[in-house]
CSV table of C-alpha atoms in Angstrom, one decimal:
chain,number,residue,atom,x,y,z
A,1,MET,CA,109.5,-12.6,-12.0
A,2,LYS,CA,106.1,-11.2,-12.2
A,3,LEU,CA,103.5,-13.9,-12.8
A,4,LYS,CA,101.1,-13.1,-16.1
A,5,THR,CA,97.5,-14.9,-16.4
A,6,ILE,CA,97.0,-15.1,-20.6
A,7,MET,CA,93.6,-16.1,-21.8
A,8,MET,CA,93.8,-18.9,-24.7
A,9,SER,CA,90.2,-19.4,-25.1
A,10,SER,CA,87.1,-19.4,-23.1
A,11,ALA,CA,87.9,-22.9,-21.6
A,12,ALA,CA,91.8,-22.5,-21.2
A,13,PHE,CA,94.4,-19.9,-19.7
A,14,ALA,CA,98.1,-20.2,-19.4
A,15,VAL,CA,100.4,-18.9,-16.7
A,16,ALA,CA,104.2,-17.8,-17.3
A,17,ALA,CA,107.2,-19.0,-19.6
A,18,THR,CA,108.3,-21.1,-21.9
A,19,GLY,CA,110.6,-24.0,-23.1
A,20,ALA,CA,110.6,-28.2,-23.4
A,21,LEU,CA,112.8,-29.5,-20.8
A,22,ALA,CA,113.5,-28.3,-17.5
A,23,GLN,CA,115.8,-29.7,-14.5
A,24,SER,CA,114.3,-27.6,-11.5
A,25,GLU,CA,112.7,-29.6,-9.1
A,26,THR,CA,111.1,-29.0,-5.5
A,27,PRO,CA,113.2,-29.7,-2.5
A,28,ASP,CA,112.7,-33.0,-1.3
A,29,SER,CA,110.7,-34.1,-4.1
A,30,PRO,CA,110.7,-37.8,-5.0
A,31,VAL,CA,111.8,-37.0,-8.5
A,32,ALA,CA,114.7,-34.3,-7.6
A,33,GLY,CA,117.3,-34.6,-10.2
A,34,GLU,CA,114.9,-36.3,-12.9
A,35,PRO,CA,114.3,-34.5,-16.4
A,36,MET,CA,111.1,-32.5,-16.3
A,37,SER,CA,109.0,-31.3,-18.7
A,38,ASN,CA,108.5,-27.6,-18.1
A,39,GLU,CA,105.1,-27.3,-19.4
A,40,MET,CA,102.2,-28.5,-17.6
A,41,THR,CA,98.2,-28.7,-18.6
A,42,ILE,CA,96.2,-28.6,-15.3
A,43,VAL,CA,92.1,-29.4,-15.5
A,44,SER,CA,89.9,-28.0,-13.1
A,45,TRP,CA,86.6,-26.3,-12.9
A,46,GLY,CA,87.2,-22.4,-13.6
A,47,GLY,CA,85.5,-19.8,-11.4
A,48,ALA,CA,86.4,-19.3,-7.7
A,49,TYR,CA,87.5,-23.0,-6.7
A,50,GLN,CA,90.2,-22.7,-9.6
A,51,GLU,CA,91.2,-19.2,-8.4
A,52,SER,CA,91.9,-20.7,-5.0
A,53,GLN,CA,94.1,-23.1,-6.5
A,54,LEU,CA,95.9,-20.4,-8.5
A,55,LYS,CA,96.4,-18.5,-5.4
A,56,ALA,CA,97.2,-21.4,-2.7
A,57,TYR,CA,99.7,-23.4,-4.8
A,58,VAL,CA,99.9,-22.8,-8.3
A,59,GLU,CA,101.4,-19.4,-8.0
A,60,PRO,CA,103.8,-20.0,-5.4
A,61,TYR,CA,105.3,-23.1,-7.3
A,62,LEU,CA,105.5,-20.9,-10.5
A,63,GLU,CA,107.6,-18.3,-8.2
A,64,MET,CA,110.0,-21.1,-7.3
A,65,HIS,CA,110.0,-22.7,-10.7
A,66,PRO,CA,110.0,-19.5,-13.1
A,67,ASP,CA,111.1,-21.8,-16.3
A,68,VAL,CA,107.9,-24.0,-16.0
A,69,THR,CA,104.5,-23.1,-18.0
A,70,VAL,CA,101.2,-24.2,-16.3
A,71,THR,CA,97.8,-24.1,-18.8
A,72,TRP,CA,94.5,-24.4,-17.4
A,73,ASP,CA,91.7,-26.4,-19.2
A,74,GLU,CA,88.4,-25.9,-17.6
A,75,SER,CA,87.2,-29.2,-18.6
A,76,SER,CA,86.4,-31.0,-15.5
A,77,ALA,CA,83.0,-31.4,-15.6
A,78,GLU,CA,83.6,-33.7,-19.0
A,79,ALA,CA,86.9,-35.0,-17.1
A,80,VAL,CA,85.7,-38.7,-17.6
A,81,ALA,CA,84.7,-38.1,-21.5
A,82,GLY,CA,87.6,-36.4,-22.2
A,83,MET,CA,89.7,-39.0,-20.7
A,84,ARG,CA,88.0,-41.7,-22.7
A,85,ALA,CA,88.6,-40.0,-25.9
A,86,GLN,CA,92.1,-39.1,-25.3
A,87,ALA,CA,93.1,-42.9,-24.5
A,88,GLU,CA,91.3,-43.9,-27.7
A,89,ALA,CA,93.2,-41.6,-29.7
A,90,ASN,CA,96.3,-42.3,-27.9
A,91,ASN,CA,96.9,-38.9,-27.2
A,92,ILE,CA,97.3,-37.8,-23.9
A,93,THR,CA,97.2,-34.0,-23.7
A,94,TRP,CA,96.2,-33.6,-20.0
A,95,ASP,CA,98.6,-33.9,-17.3
A,96,LEU,CA,96.8,-33.3,-14.1
A,97,VAL,CA,92.6,-33.6,-13.9
A,98,ASP,CA,90.8,-32.5,-10.8
A,99,VAL,CA,87.9,-34.4,-10.5
A,100,THR,CA,85.0,-35.7,-8.1
A,101,ALA,CA,85.8,-38.8,-5.6
A,102,ALA,CA,83.2,-41.0,-7.9
A,103,ASP,CA,84.6,-39.7,-11.4
A,104,ALA,CA,88.2,-40.7,-9.9
A,105,MET,CA,86.9,-44.0,-9.2
A,106,ARG,CA,85.1,-44.4,-12.7
A,107,LEU,CA,88.5,-43.4,-14.5
A,108,CYS,CA,90.6,-45.6,-12.2
A,109,ASP,CA,88.3,-48.5,-12.7
A,110,GLU,CA,88.9,-48.2,-16.4
A,111,GLY,CA,92.5,-48.0,-16.3
A,112,LEU,CA,92.7,-44.5,-17.4
A,113,ALA,CA,94.0,-43.1,-14.1
A,114,MET,CA,97.6,-44.0,-12.9
A,115,GLU,CA,97.3,-45.8,-9.4
A,116,VAL,CA,99.4,-43.8,-6.8
A,117,ASP,CA,101.3,-44.4,-3.4
A,118,MET,CA,100.1,-41.4,-1.4
A,119,ASP,CA,103.7,-41.6,0.8
A,120,ASP,CA,105.9,-41.6,-2.3
A,121,LEU,CA,103.5,-38.8,-3.9
A,122,ALA,CA,103.2,-36.5,-1.1
A,123,ALA,CA,105.0,-34.9,1.7
A,124,PRO,CA,104.3,-36.1,5.5
A,125,ALA,CA,102.9,-33.8,7.9
A,126,PRO,CA,105.2,-31.5,10.1
A,127,ASP,CA,105.3,-33.8,12.8
A,128,GLY,CA,106.2,-36.7,10.6
A,129,THR,CA,102.7,-38.4,10.2
A,130,SER,CA,102.9,-40.2,7.1
A,131,ALA,CA,100.9,-38.6,4.3
A,132,SER,CA,98.5,-41.8,3.8
A,133,GLU,CA,97.4,-41.2,7.5
A,134,ASP,CA,97.4,-37.7,7.5
A,135,PHE,CA,94.6,-38.0,4.8
A,136,GLY,CA,93.3,-40.8,6.3
A,137,ASP,CA,91.0,-43.8,5.0
A,138,GLU,CA,87.9,-41.8,4.7
A,139,MET,CA,89.4,-39.4,2.0
A,140,LEU,CA,91.6,-42.0,0.2
A,141,VAL,CA,88.8,-43.2,-1.8
A,142,SER,CA,90.2,-44.9,-4.6
A,143,ASP,CA,94.0,-46.2,-5.5
A,144,CYS,CA,94.1,-43.6,-8.0
A,145,PHE,CA,92.6,-40.6,-6.1
A,146,ILE,CA,94.8,-37.7,-4.3
A,147,PRO,CA,92.6,-35.6,-2.4
A,148,GLN,CA,92.2,-31.8,-1.9
A,149,ILE,CA,89.2,-30.7,-0.5
A,150,ALA,CA,85.9,-31.7,1.4
A,151,TYR,CA,82.8,-29.5,0.0
A,152,SER,CA,79.0,-29.6,-0.7
A,153,TYR,CA,76.3,-29.3,-2.9
A,154,THR,CA,73.8,-27.2,-1.1
A,155,PHE,CA,71.2,-24.5,-1.9
A,156,GLY,CA,71.2,-20.6,-1.9
A,157,TYR,CA,68.1,-18.7,-2.2
A,158,ARG,CA,67.3,-15.3,-2.4
A,159,ASN,CA,66.2,-13.6,1.1
A,160,ASP,CA,64.2,-10.5,-0.5
A,161,VAL,CA,61.4,-12.3,-2.2
A,162,GLU,CA,58.2,-10.5,-1.4
A,163,ALA,CA,55.9,-13.4,-2.6
A,164,TRP,CA,57.4,-15.3,0.1
A,165,ASN,CA,55.9,-13.1,2.8
A,166,GLY,CA,59.0,-12.3,5.1
A,167,GLN,CA,59.5,-16.6,5.2
A,168,GLU,CA,62.4,-18.0,4.6
A,169,PRO,CA,63.4,-21.5,3.9
A,170,THR,CA,64.8,-24.1,6.4
A,171,GLU,CA,65.0,-27.6,5.0
A,172,ILE,CA,65.7,-29.1,1.7
A,173,CYS,CA,62.0,-30.2,0.9
A,174,ASP,CA,60.8,-26.4,1.3
A,175,VAL,CA,62.6,-26.5,-2.4
A,176,PHE,CA,59.6,-28.8,-3.3
A,177,ASP,CA,57.2,-26.6,-2.1
A,178,LEU,CA,56.1,-24.3,-4.6
A,179,GLU,CA,52.8,-22.8,-2.6
A,180,THR,CA,54.7,-21.7,0.3
A,181,PHE,CA,58.1,-20.8,-1.8
A,182,PRO,CA,56.9,-19.8,-5.4
A,183,GLY,CA,59.5,-19.1,-8.3
A,184,GLN,CA,62.2,-20.8,-10.5
A,185,ARG,CA,64.5,-23.4,-9.1
A,186,SER,CA,67.9,-24.1,-10.8
A,187,LEU,CA,69.3,-27.6,-10.4
A,188,GLU,CA,72.2,-29.2,-12.1
A,189,ARG,CA,71.3,-31.1,-15.4
A,190,ARG,CA,72.7,-34.5,-14.1
A,191,PRO,CA,71.2,-37.1,-11.6
A,192,HIS,CA,73.8,-36.5,-8.9
A,193,ASN,CA,72.0,-35.2,-5.6
A,194,ASN,CA,69.0,-34.3,-7.6
A,195,MET,CA,67.8,-38.1,-7.2
A,196,GLU,CA,68.8,-38.1,-3.8
A,197,TRP,CA,67.0,-35.1,-2.7
A,198,ALA,CA,63.9,-36.1,-4.3
A,199,LEU,CA,64.0,-39.6,-2.5
A,200,ILE,CA,64.8,-37.6,1.0
A,201,CYS,CA,61.8,-35.0,0.2
A,202,ASP,CA,59.7,-38.3,-0.7
A,203,GLY,CA,59.7,-39.7,2.8
A,204,VAL,CA,63.0,-42.1,2.1
A,205,ALA,CA,65.4,-41.9,5.1
A,206,MET,CA,68.9,-40.8,4.5
A,207,ASP,CA,70.6,-44.2,5.1
A,208,GLU,CA,68.0,-45.9,2.5
A,209,VAL,CA,68.5,-44.0,-0.2
A,210,TYR,CA,70.8,-45.5,-2.4
A,211,ASP,CA,69.2,-49.1,-1.6
A,212,VAL,CA,65.9,-47.5,-2.9
A,213,LEU,CA,67.6,-45.7,-5.7
A,214,GLU,CA,69.2,-49.3,-7.1
A,215,THR,CA,65.8,-50.2,-8.3
A,216,ASP,CA,64.1,-49.0,-11.2
A,217,GLU,CA,60.9,-48.5,-8.9
A,218,GLY,CA,63.1,-46.3,-6.6
A,219,GLN,CA,64.4,-44.4,-9.9
A,220,GLN,CA,60.6,-43.9,-10.9
A,221,ARG,CA,60.0,-42.4,-7.7
A,222,ALA,CA,62.6,-39.8,-8.0
A,223,PHE,CA,61.8,-38.7,-11.3
A,224,ASP,CA,58.1,-38.5,-10.0
A,225,LYS,CA,59.2,-36.1,-7.3
A,226,LEU,CA,61.4,-34.4,-9.5
A,227,ASP,CA,58.2,-33.8,-11.7
A,228,THR,CA,56.5,-31.9,-9.3
A,229,ILE,CA,59.0,-29.1,-9.8
A,230,LYS,CA,60.4,-29.4,-13.4
A,231,ASP,CA,58.3,-26.8,-15.0
A,232,ASP,CA,59.8,-24.5,-12.4
A,233,THR,CA,63.5,-25.2,-13.2
A,234,VAL,CA,66.5,-24.3,-15.1
A,235,TRP,CA,68.8,-26.7,-15.5
A,236,TRP,CA,72.8,-25.7,-15.1
A,237,THR,CA,75.7,-27.5,-16.3
A,238,ALA,CA,78.1,-24.7,-15.1
A,239,GLY,CA,79.5,-24.1,-11.3
A,240,ALA,CA,78.8,-20.3,-12.4
A,241,ASP,CA,75.4,-20.7,-13.3
A,242,THR,CA,73.5,-20.6,-10.4
A,243,PRO,CA,75.4,-17.7,-8.7
A,244,GLN,CA,74.7,-16.0,-11.8
A,245,LEU,CA,70.9,-17.0,-11.8
A,246,LEU,CA,70.6,-16.0,-8.3
A,247,ALA,CA,72.6,-12.6,-8.6
A,248,ASP,CA,69.8,-11.7,-11.6
A,249,GLY,CA,66.7,-12.9,-9.6
A,250,GLU,CA,66.1,-15.1,-12.3
A,251,VAL,CA,65.8,-17.8,-9.8
A,252,VAL,CA,64.7,-17.8,-6.2
A,253,PHE,CA,66.5,-21.5,-5.2
A,254,GLY,CA,69.4,-22.9,-6.7
A,255,SER,CA,71.8,-25.8,-6.0
A,256,THR,CA,75.5,-25.3,-6.5
A,257,TYR,CA,78.7,-25.7,-4.8
A,258,ASN,CA,78.8,-24.3,-1.2
A,259,GLY,CA,82.2,-22.4,-2.1
A,260,ARG,CA,80.4,-20.7,-5.2
A,261,LEU,CA,77.7,-19.5,-2.7
A,262,PHE,CA,80.3,-17.9,-0.4
A,263,SER,CA,81.8,-16.1,-2.9
A,264,LEU,CA,78.4,-14.8,-4.1
A,265,ILE,CA,77.2,-14.0,-0.4
A,266,ALA,CA,80.4,-12.9,1.3
A,267,GLU,CA,82.3,-11.7,-1.6
A,268,GLN,CA,79.8,-10.2,-3.9
A,269,ASP,CA,77.5,-8.9,-1.1
A,270,GLN,CA,74.3,-10.3,-2.8
A,271,PRO,CA,70.8,-11.1,-1.1
A,272,VAL,CA,71.3,-14.4,-0.9
A,273,SER,CA,71.4,-16.8,2.2
A,274,MET,CA,73.0,-20.5,2.3
A,275,MET,CA,70.9,-23.4,3.5
A,276,TRP,CA,72.8,-26.1,4.8
A,277,ASP,CA,70.0,-28.6,5.6
A,278,ALA,CA,71.1,-32.2,3.5
A,279,GLN,CA,74.0,-30.8,2.2
A,280,SER,CA,75.4,-33.4,0.3
A,281,TYR,CA,79.0,-34.0,1.0
A,282,ASP,CA,81.5,-34.7,-1.8
A,283,LEU,CA,85.1,-34.8,-2.0
A,284,ASP,CA,87.1,-33.5,-4.8
A,285,GLY,CA,91.1,-34.0,-5.9
A,286,TRP,CA,93.8,-34.9,-8.5
A,287,ILE,CA,94.1,-37.9,-10.9
A,288,ILE,CA,97.2,-38.5,-13.1
A,289,PRO,CA,96.0,-39.9,-16.4
A,290,GLU,CA,97.5,-42.9,-17.3
A,291,GLY,CA,100.4,-42.9,-20.0
A,292,LEU,CA,102.0,-39.7,-19.2
A,293,ALA,CA,105.7,-39.5,-20.8
A,294,GLU,CA,108.2,-39.8,-18.1
A,295,GLU,CA,109.3,-36.3,-18.2
A,296,ASP,CA,105.8,-35.0,-17.9
A,297,LEU,CA,104.8,-37.3,-15.1
A,298,ASN,CA,108.2,-36.3,-13.4
A,299,ARG,CA,106.7,-32.7,-13.7
A,300,VAL,CA,103.4,-33.7,-12.3
A,301,LYS,CA,105.0,-35.6,-9.3
A,302,ASP,CA,107.2,-32.7,-8.5
A,303,PHE,CA,104.3,-30.1,-8.4
A,304,LEU,CA,101.9,-32.4,-6.5
A,305,TRP,CA,104.8,-32.9,-3.6
A,306,PHE,CA,104.4,-29.3,-3.3
A,307,ALA,CA,100.6,-28.7,-4.0
A,308,THR,CA,99.7,-31.3,-1.6
A,309,ASP,CA,101.5,-30.3,1.7
A,310,THR,CA,100.0,-29.4,4.6
A,311,GLN,CA,100.8,-25.6,4.6
A,312,ARG,CA,99.5,-25.5,1.0
A,313,LEU,CA,96.1,-27.2,1.3
A,314,ALA,CA,95.4,-25.0,4.6
A,315,ASP,CA,96.3,-21.7,2.4
A,316,GLN,CA,93.6,-23.0,-0.1
A,317,ALA,CA,91.0,-22.4,2.8
A,318,LYS,CA,91.8,-18.7,2.9
A,319,TYR,CA,90.6,-18.2,-0.5
A,320,ILE,CA,87.2,-20.4,-0.5
A,321,SER,CA,85.0,-22.4,2.1
A,322,TYR,CA,86.0,-25.7,1.7
A,323,GLY,CA,87.5,-28.1,4.1
A,324,PRO,CA,91.3,-29.3,3.4
A,325,ALA,CA,91.8,-32.8,2.9
A,326,ARG,CA,94.8,-33.2,5.1
A,327,SER,CA,94.1,-33.6,9.1
A,328,SER,CA,97.2,-31.4,9.9
A,329,SER,CA,95.9,-28.5,7.6
A,330,ALA,CA,92.6,-27.8,9.7
A,331,PRO,CA,94.2,-26.4,12.7
A,332,LEU,CA,96.2,-23.6,9.9
A,333,VAL,CA,92.8,-22.3,8.5
A,334,GLY,CA,92.5,-19.2,9.6
A,335,GLN,CA,91.1,-16.1,8.0
A,336,HIS,CA,89.9,-15.1,4.5
A,337,ALA,CA,93.0,-13.6,2.8
A,338,GLU,CA,91.2,-10.3,1.5
A,339,LEU,CA,88.2,-10.4,3.6
A,340,GLY,CA,89.7,-10.8,6.9
A,341,ILE,CA,86.7,-12.9,8.2
A,342,ASP,CA,87.1,-16.2,10.0
A,343,MET,CA,86.8,-19.3,7.5
A,344,ALA,CA,85.2,-21.9,9.8
A,345,PRO,CA,82.0,-21.1,9.9
A,346,HIS,CA,81.7,-21.2,6.5
A,347,MET,CA,83.1,-24.7,6.1
A,348,PRO,CA,80.4,-27.5,5.2
A,349,THR,CA,82.3,-29.8,8.1
A,350,ASN,CA,81.4,-27.0,10.5
A,351,PRO,CA,79.1,-28.7,13.4
A,352,ASP,CA,76.6,-25.6,13.0
A,353,ASN,CA,76.2,-26.8,9.3
A,354,ALA,CA,76.8,-30.3,9.1
A,355,SER,CA,73.6,-31.4,11.9
A,356,ASN,CA,71.9,-32.9,8.8
A,357,ALA,CA,74.4,-33.5,6.3
A,358,PHE,CA,74.2,-36.0,3.7
A,359,VAL,CA,77.2,-38.2,2.8
A,360,GLN,CA,77.3,-39.2,-0.7
A,361,ASN,CA,78.0,-42.7,-1.9
A,362,TYR,CA,80.6,-42.4,-4.1
A,363,GLU,CA,81.1,-45.9,-4.9
A,364,TRP,CA,77.4,-46.2,-5.7
A,365,TRP,CA,77.8,-43.4,-8.0
A,366,ALA,CA,80.9,-44.7,-9.7
A,367,ASP,CA,78.9,-48.2,-10.5
A,368,TYR,CA,75.5,-46.5,-11.6
A,369,ARG,CA,76.4,-43.1,-13.1
A,370,ASP,CA,76.5,-43.9,-16.9
A,371,ASP,CA,73.1,-45.7,-16.6
A,372,LEU,CA,71.8,-43.0,-14.6
A,373,ASP,CA,73.1,-40.1,-16.8
A,374,ALA,CA,70.8,-41.7,-19.8
A,375,LYS,CA,67.9,-42.3,-18.1
A,376,PHE,CA,68.1,-38.6,-16.6
A,377,GLN,CA,68.5,-36.9,-19.9
A,378,ALA,CA,65.6,-39.1,-21.5
A,379,TRP,CA,63.4,-37.7,-18.3
A,380,LEU,CA,64.6,-34.1,-19.2
A,381,ALA,CA,63.7,-34.5,-22.9
A,382,GLN,CA,60.1,-35.9,-22.1
């Protein structure tokens, strides 16, 4: 069967086939023999990351299950609001949702995401190590979270800016240095990461950032620092924004996901470089919406048994520079599937890139995100 990608709207597309119920299942799946829907809606982020998911495990899964239809919805950035709305309307239309660790915590705390047992949901490692041990406590940050990758938010910059007189930025606080590095910046239109970077560049030690940010005074301190570049900033909402702005020369600095910058630099050969200083680590993975019909839930479980195994997570790293969540996957990471370059030096977890990394406090953001979102949007409107 030849797989087809069909554009359904600007936010969704489908891959292959039709029908109502199917009995096909993945070998050794915990739901083998159970009735399964043959339609599944997956929510993700679009762009290079979603393409890596498609290539690494969705297309191989559909080759095994040609009666299954997968529809993509690129709404992960609004996953919390979307799941709240679906639960309130008692109309769950998403089957599997890709979210950050902090959003997984929020959704779990609100009872919108299903609690899972990793050892019942994911296959053991090839050597027999249980899935929960293979992922490890540092990845299993919520009872509802099914990890996929470790990634980071960091900055890309144009390496051909004449006004910089041959200098290139080397540290995070160069983003706030308009005198040495003049030009437009792009930052995400939310408090996440921006507040932490602002405090770090205002003299707060990394291990004290969240203690300071928890106070009204600390939040104002972060806003005051961001005020120094606010008039020179383009605020982005989609992961594709900063790479496009950098490629077009509309900004000289821009924050985004490290995988997006890898694509811009390695695949598109743009005059852009990556700045790893104070890269902000994060985790990304799946949650299953609470309240799925049994046949829908069985299909999701069958897919996850396949998509979260050691080889599939290693395969994803062939297409994007995000570190696989399973320890057993790391030794299998090799070269880019198309470019033939070694992927290890491009991972955020590579020692050369991680010397001054900032580790996000996912639980803190799960508790404070709604309040700070409101304050951040009010600050932007001033």
